[in-house]
PDB file of C-alpha atoms in Angstrom:
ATOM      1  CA  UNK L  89      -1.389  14.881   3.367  1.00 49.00           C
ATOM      2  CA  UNK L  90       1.189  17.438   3.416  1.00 58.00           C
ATOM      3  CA  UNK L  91       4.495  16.958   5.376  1.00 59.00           C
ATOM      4  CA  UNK L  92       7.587  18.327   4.001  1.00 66.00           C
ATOM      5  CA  UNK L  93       9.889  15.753   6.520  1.00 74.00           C
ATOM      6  CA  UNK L  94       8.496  12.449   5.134  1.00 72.00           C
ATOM      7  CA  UNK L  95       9.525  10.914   1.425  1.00 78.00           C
ATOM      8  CA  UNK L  96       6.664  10.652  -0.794  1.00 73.00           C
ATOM      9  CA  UNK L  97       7.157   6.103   0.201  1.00 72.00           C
ATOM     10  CA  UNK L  98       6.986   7.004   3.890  1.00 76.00           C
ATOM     11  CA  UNK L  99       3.568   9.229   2.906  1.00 72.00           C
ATOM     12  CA  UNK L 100       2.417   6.102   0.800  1.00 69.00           C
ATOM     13  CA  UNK L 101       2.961   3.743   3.976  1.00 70.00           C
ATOM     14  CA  UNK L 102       0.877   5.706   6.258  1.00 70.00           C
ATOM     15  CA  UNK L 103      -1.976   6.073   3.772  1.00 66.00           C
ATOM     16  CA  UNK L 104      -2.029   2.105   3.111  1.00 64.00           C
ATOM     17  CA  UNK L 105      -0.852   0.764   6.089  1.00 66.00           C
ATOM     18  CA  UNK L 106      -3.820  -0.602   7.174  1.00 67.00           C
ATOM     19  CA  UNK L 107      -4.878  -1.945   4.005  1.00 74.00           C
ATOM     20  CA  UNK L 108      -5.569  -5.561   3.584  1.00 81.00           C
ATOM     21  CA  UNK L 109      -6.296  -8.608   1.220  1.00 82.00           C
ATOM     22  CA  UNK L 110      -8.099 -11.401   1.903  1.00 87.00           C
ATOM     23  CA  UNK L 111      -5.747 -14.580   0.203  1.00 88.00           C
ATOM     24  CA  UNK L 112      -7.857 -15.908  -2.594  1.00 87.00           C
ATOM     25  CA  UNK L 113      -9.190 -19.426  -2.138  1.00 87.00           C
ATOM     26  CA  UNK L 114      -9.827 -20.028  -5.695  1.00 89.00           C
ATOM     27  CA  UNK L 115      -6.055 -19.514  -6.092  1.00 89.00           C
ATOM     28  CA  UNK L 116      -5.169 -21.934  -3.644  1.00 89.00           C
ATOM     29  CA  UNK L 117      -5.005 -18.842  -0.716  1.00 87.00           C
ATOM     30  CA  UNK L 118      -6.009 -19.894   2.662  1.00 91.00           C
ATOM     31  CA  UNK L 119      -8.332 -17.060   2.867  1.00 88.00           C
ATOM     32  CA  UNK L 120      -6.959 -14.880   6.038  1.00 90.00           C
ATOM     33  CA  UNK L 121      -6.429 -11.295   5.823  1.00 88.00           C
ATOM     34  CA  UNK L 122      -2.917 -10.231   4.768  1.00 84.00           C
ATOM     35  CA  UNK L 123      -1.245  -6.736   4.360  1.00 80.00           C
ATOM     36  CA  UNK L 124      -0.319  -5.318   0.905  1.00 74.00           C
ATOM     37  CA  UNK L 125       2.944  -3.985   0.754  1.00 68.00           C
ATOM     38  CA  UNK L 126       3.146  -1.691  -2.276  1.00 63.00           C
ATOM     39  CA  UNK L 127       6.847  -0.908  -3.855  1.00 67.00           C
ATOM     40  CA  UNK L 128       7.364   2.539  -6.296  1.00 68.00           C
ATOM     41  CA  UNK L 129      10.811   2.965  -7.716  1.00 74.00           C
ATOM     42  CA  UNK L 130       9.862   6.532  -8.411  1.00 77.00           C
ATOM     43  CA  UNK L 131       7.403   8.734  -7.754  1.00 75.00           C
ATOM     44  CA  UNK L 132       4.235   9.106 -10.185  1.00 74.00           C
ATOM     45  CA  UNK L 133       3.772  12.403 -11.766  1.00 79.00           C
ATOM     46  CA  UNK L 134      -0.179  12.413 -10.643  1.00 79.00           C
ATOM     47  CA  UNK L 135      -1.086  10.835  -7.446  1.00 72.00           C
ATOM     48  CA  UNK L 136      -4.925  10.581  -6.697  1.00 74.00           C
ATOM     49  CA  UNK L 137      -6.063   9.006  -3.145  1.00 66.00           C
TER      50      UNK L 137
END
């Protein structure tokens, strides 16, 4: 993805923003699918997708 009007967390959001976890039962989870919200301080020097 290239686009020079987006931060490298907006780029980030739109790559995982469908992405989701099931809670884990063994854990005490209830099981239902949840998004994953992902937080990065800074960028990484090497980002692979």
């Amino acid at each position: 993805i290239t686009c020079t009007d987006s931060s490298f967390d907006e780029l980030l959001k739109l790559v995982d923003m469908n992405h989701q976890l099931a809670c884990d039962p063994e854990a005490g989870g209830c099981g239902k699918l949840n998004y994953i919200h992902h937080i990065l301080s800074t960028p990484p020097h090497i980002f692979t997708v």
